[in-house]
Tab-separated table of C-alpha atoms in Angstrom:
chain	number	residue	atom	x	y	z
A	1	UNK	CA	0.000	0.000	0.000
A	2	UNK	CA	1.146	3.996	-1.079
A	3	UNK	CA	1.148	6.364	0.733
A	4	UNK	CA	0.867	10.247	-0.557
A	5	UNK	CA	0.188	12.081	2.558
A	6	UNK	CA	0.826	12.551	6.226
A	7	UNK	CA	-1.759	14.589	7.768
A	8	UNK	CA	-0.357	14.915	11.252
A	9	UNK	CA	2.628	16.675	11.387
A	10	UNK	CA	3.558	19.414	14.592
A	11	UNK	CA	6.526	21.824	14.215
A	12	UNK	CA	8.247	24.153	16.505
A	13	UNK	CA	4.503	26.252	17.196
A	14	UNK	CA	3.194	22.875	19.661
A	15	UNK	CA	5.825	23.808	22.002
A	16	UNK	CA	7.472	20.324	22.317
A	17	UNK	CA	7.844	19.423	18.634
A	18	UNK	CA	11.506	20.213	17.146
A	19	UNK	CA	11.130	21.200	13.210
A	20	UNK	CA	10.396	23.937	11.084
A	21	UNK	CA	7.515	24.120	8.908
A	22	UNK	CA	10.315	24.149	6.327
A	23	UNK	CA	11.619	21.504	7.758
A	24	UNK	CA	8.878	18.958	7.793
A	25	UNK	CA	7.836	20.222	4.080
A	26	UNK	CA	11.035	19.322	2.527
A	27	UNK	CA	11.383	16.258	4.835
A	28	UNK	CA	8.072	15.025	3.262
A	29	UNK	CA	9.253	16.255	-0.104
A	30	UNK	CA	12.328	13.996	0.597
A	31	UNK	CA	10.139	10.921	1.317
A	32	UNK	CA	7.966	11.426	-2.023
A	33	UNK	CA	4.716	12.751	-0.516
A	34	UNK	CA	2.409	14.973	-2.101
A	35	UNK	CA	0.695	16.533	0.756
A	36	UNK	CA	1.039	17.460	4.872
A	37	UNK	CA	-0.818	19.084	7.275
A	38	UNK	CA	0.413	21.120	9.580
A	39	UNK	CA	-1.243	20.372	12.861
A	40	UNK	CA	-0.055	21.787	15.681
A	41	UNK	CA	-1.778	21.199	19.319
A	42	UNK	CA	-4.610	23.593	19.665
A	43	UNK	CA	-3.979	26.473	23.005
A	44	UNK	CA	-4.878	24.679	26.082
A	45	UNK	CA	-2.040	21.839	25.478
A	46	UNK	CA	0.624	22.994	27.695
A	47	UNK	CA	2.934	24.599	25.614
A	48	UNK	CA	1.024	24.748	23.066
A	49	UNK	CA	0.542	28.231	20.863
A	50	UNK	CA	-1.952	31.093	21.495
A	51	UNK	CA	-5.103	31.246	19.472
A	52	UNK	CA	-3.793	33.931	17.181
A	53	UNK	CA	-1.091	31.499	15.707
A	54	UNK	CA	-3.900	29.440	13.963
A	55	UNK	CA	-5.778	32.452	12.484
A	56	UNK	CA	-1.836	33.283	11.025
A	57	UNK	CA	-1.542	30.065	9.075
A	58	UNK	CA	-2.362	31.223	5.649
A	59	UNK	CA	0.420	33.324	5.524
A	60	UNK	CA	2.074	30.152	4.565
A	61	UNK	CA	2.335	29.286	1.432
A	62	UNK	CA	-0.277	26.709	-0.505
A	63	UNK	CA	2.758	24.124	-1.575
A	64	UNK	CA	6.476	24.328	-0.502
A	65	UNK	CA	9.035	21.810	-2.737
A	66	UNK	CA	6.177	20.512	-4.497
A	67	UNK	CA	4.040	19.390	-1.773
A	68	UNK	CA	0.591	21.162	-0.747
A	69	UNK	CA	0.404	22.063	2.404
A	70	UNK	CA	-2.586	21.746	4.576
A	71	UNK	CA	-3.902	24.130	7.125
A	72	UNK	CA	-4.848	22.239	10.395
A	73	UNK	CA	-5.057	21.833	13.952
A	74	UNK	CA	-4.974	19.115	16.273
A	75	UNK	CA	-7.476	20.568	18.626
A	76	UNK	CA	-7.792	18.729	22.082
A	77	UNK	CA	-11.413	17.550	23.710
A	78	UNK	CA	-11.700	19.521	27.048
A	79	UNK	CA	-14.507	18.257	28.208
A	80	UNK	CA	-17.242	14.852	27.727
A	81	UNK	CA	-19.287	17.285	25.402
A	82	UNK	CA	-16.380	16.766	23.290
A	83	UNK	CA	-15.478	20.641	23.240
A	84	UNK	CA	-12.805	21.527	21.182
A	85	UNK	CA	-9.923	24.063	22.677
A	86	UNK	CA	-10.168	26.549	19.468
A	87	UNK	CA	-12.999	28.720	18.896
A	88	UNK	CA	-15.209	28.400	15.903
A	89	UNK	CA	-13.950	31.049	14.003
A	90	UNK	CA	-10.634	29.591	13.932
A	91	UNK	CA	-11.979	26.789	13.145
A	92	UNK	CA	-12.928	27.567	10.401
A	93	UNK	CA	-10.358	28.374	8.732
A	94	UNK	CA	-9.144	25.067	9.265
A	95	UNK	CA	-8.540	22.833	6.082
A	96	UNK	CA	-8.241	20.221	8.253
A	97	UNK	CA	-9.546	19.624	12.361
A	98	UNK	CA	-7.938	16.894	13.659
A	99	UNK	CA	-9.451	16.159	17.669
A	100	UNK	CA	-8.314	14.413	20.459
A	101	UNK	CA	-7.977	13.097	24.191
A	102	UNK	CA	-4.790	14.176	25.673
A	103	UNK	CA	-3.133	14.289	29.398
A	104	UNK	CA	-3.735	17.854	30.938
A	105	UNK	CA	-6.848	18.995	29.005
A	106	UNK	CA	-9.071	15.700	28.588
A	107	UNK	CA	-10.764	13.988	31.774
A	108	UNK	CA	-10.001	11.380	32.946
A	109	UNK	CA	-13.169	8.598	33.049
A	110	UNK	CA	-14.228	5.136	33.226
A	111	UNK	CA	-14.850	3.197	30.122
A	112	UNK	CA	-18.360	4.356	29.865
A	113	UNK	CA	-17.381	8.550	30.196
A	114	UNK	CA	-14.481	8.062	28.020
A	115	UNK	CA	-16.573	6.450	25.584
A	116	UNK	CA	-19.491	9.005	25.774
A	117	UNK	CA	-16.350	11.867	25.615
A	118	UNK	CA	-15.197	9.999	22.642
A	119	UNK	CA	-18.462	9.638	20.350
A	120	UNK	CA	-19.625	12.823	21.209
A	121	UNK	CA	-16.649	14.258	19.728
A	122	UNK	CA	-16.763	12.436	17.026
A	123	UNK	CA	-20.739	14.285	16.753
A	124	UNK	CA	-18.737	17.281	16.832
A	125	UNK	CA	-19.375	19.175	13.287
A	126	UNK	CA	-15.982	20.472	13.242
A	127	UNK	CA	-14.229	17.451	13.648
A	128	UNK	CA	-12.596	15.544	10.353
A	129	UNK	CA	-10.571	12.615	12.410
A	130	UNK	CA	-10.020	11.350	15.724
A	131	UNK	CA	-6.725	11.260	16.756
A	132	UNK	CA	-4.815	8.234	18.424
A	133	UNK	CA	-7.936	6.566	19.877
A	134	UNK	CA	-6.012	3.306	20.795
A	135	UNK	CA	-4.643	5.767	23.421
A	136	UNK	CA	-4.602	3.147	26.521
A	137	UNK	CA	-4.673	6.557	29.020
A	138	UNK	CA	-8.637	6.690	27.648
A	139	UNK	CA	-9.709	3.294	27.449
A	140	UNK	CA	-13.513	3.292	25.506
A	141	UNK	CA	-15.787	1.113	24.221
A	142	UNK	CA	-14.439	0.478	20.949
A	143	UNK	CA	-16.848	-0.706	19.109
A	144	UNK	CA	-19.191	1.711	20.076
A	145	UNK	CA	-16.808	4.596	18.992
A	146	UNK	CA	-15.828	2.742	15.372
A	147	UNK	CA	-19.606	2.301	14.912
A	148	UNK	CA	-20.469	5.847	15.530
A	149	UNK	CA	-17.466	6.679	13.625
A	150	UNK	CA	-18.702	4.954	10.576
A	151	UNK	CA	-22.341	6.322	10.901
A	152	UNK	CA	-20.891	10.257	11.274
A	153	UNK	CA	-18.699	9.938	8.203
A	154	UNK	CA	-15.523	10.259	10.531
A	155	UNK	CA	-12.066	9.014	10.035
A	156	UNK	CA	-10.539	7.195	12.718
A	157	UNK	CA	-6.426	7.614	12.842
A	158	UNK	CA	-3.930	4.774	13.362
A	159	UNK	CA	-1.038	6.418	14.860
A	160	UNK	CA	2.398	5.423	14.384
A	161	UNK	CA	3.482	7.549	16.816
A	162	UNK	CA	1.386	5.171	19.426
A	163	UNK	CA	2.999	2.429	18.245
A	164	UNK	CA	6.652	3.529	18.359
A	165	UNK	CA	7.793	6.180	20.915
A	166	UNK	CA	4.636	7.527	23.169
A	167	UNK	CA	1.175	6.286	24.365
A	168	UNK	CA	2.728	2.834	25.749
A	169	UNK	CA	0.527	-0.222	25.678
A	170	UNK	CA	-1.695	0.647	21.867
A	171	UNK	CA	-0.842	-2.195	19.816
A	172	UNK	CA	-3.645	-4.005	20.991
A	173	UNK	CA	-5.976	-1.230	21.077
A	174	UNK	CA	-5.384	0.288	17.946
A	175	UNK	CA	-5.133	-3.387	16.524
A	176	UNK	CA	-9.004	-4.019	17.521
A	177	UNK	CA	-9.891	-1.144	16.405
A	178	UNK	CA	-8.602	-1.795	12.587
A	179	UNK	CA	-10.415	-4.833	12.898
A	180	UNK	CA	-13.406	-3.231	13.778
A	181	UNK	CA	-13.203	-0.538	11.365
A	182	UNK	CA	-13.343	-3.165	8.542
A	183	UNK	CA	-15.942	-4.754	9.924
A	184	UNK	CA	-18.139	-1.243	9.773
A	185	UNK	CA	-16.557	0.224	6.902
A	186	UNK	CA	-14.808	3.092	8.573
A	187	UNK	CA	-12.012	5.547	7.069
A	188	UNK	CA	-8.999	5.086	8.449
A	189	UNK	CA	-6.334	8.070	8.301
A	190	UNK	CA	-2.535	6.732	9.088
A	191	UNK	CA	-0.640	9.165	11.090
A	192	UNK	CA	2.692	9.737	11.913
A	193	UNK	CA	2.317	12.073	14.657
A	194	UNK	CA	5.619	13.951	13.622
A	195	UNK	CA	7.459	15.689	16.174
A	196	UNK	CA	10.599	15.707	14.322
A	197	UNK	CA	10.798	15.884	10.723
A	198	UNK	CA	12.693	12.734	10.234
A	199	UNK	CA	9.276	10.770	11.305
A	200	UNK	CA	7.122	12.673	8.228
A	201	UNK	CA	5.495	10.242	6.266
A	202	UNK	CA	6.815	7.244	8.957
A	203	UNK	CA	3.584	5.145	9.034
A	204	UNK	CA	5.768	1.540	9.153
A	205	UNK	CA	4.152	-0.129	12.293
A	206	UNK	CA	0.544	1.393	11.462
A	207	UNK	CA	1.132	0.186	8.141
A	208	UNK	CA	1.469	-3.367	9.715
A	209	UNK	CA	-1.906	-2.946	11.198
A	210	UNK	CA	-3.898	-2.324	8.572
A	211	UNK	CA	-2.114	-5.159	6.474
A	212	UNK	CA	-2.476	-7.715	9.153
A	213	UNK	CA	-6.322	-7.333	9.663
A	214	UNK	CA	-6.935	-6.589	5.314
A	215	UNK	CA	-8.295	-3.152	4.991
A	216	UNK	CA	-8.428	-2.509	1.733
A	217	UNK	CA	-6.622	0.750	0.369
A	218	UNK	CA	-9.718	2.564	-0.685
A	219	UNK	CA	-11.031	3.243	2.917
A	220	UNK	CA	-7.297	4.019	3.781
A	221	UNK	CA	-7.397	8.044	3.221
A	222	UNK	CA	-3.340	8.622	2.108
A	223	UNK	CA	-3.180	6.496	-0.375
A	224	UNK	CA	-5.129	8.741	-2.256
A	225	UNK	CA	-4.447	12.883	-2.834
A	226	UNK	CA	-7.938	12.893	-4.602
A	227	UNK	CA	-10.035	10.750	-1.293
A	228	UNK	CA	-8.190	13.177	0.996
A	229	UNK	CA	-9.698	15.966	-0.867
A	230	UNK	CA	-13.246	14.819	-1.719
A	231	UNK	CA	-13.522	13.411	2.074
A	232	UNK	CA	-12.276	16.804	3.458
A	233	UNK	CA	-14.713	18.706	0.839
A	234	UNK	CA	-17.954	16.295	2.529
A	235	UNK	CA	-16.679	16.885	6.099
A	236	UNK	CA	-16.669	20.865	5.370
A	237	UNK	CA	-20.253	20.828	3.902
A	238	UNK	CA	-20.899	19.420	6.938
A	239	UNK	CA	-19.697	22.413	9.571
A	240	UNK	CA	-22.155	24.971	10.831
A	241	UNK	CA	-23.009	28.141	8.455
A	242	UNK	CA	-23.083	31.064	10.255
């Protein structure tokens, strides 16, 4: 299976990410991608930049060495309404609104509130993909978030990131969770979770995942330039008109 894009990528702006947005852009260029986003952690991750920095982004440029360059955020859940940490305005800017549970501005739950946290996220209208929901520090129901997943229209990410050097204890997690997501039909969005530019476009032990339980490419969102954009363009018609 190809892969063309890498749509979770931080840079120096998340506070605890080491590359440029230069950096990562020629990084993917390097690897033979055709797209990134740039998705830095939304305000209230510790660290993290101030509001203003995501209203800034389109003074980048659409493409740098050949690759287009997305406009995102990887806004974190603050509460089990599955409230987002940027304000609507902002995000709607966004090209891309990547959400999810993290240490610091998430609760904490059992199964049950994590889950409910989780799926009503996933109802948010400004959310494209959930990030990293193998995440073992926010165990859920998963079949009850895949399943709600597939009946919003949501992508569900496989992170490598999860798999490699943070969130300790995901294989299995994230593992079930491809199975399931054949099962319903869900998208699936491979991540790398890039902190450093080396890791662009690193999706090796996510890439095992989806081989081992047989999703087939089509529901895989980077293989394709042209399913990231159509799937983007139905998630937008989808966000609240003011």
């Amino acid at each position: 299976m190809r892969f063309v894009a890498d749509l979770h990528v931080h840079t120096v702006a998340s506070g605890h990410a080491y590359s440029t947005v230069l950096e990562v852009a020629r990084a993917a260029a390097d690897r033979g991608l055709e797209m990134i986003a740039v998705t830095d952690h939304g305000p209230a991750m510790p660290g993290g930049p101030h509001a203003y920095h995501f209203s800034n982004q389109f003074c980048m440029p659409e493409s740098l060495f050949g690759v287009r360059v997305l406009k995102g955020v990887e806004a974190n859940v603050m509460d089990r309404d599955g409230t987002l940490d940027l304000d609507e305005g902002r995000l709607a800017k966004m090209e891309v609104v990547l959400a999810g549970l993290h240490t610091f501005c998430a609760p904490y739950g059992t199964v049950a509130e994590n889950t409910a946290m989780m799926v009503n996220t996933i109802r948010n209208p400004w959310v494209d993909v959930i990030v990293h929901p193998g995440n073992p520090e926010y165990l859920i129901d998963e079949e009850a978030v895949v399943r709600e997943a597939a009946e919003q229209g949501v992508a569900l990410e496989i992170n490598n990131s999860s798999l490699t050097v943070s969130r300790k204890g995901s294989l299995p997690h994230c593992d079930h969770i491809a199975c399931l997501a054949k099962e319903y039909g869900c998208k699936i969005l491979m991540g790398s979770d890039s902190h450093f530019a080396y890791s662009v476009g690193d999706f090796g032990a996510a890439a095992e995942i989806v081989a081992r339980n047989g999703i087939d490419p089509a529901n895989v969102l980077n293989t394709s330039v042209e399913a990231i954009t159509r799937y983007l363009k139905e998630r937008r018609d989808k966000r609240p008109t003011k």
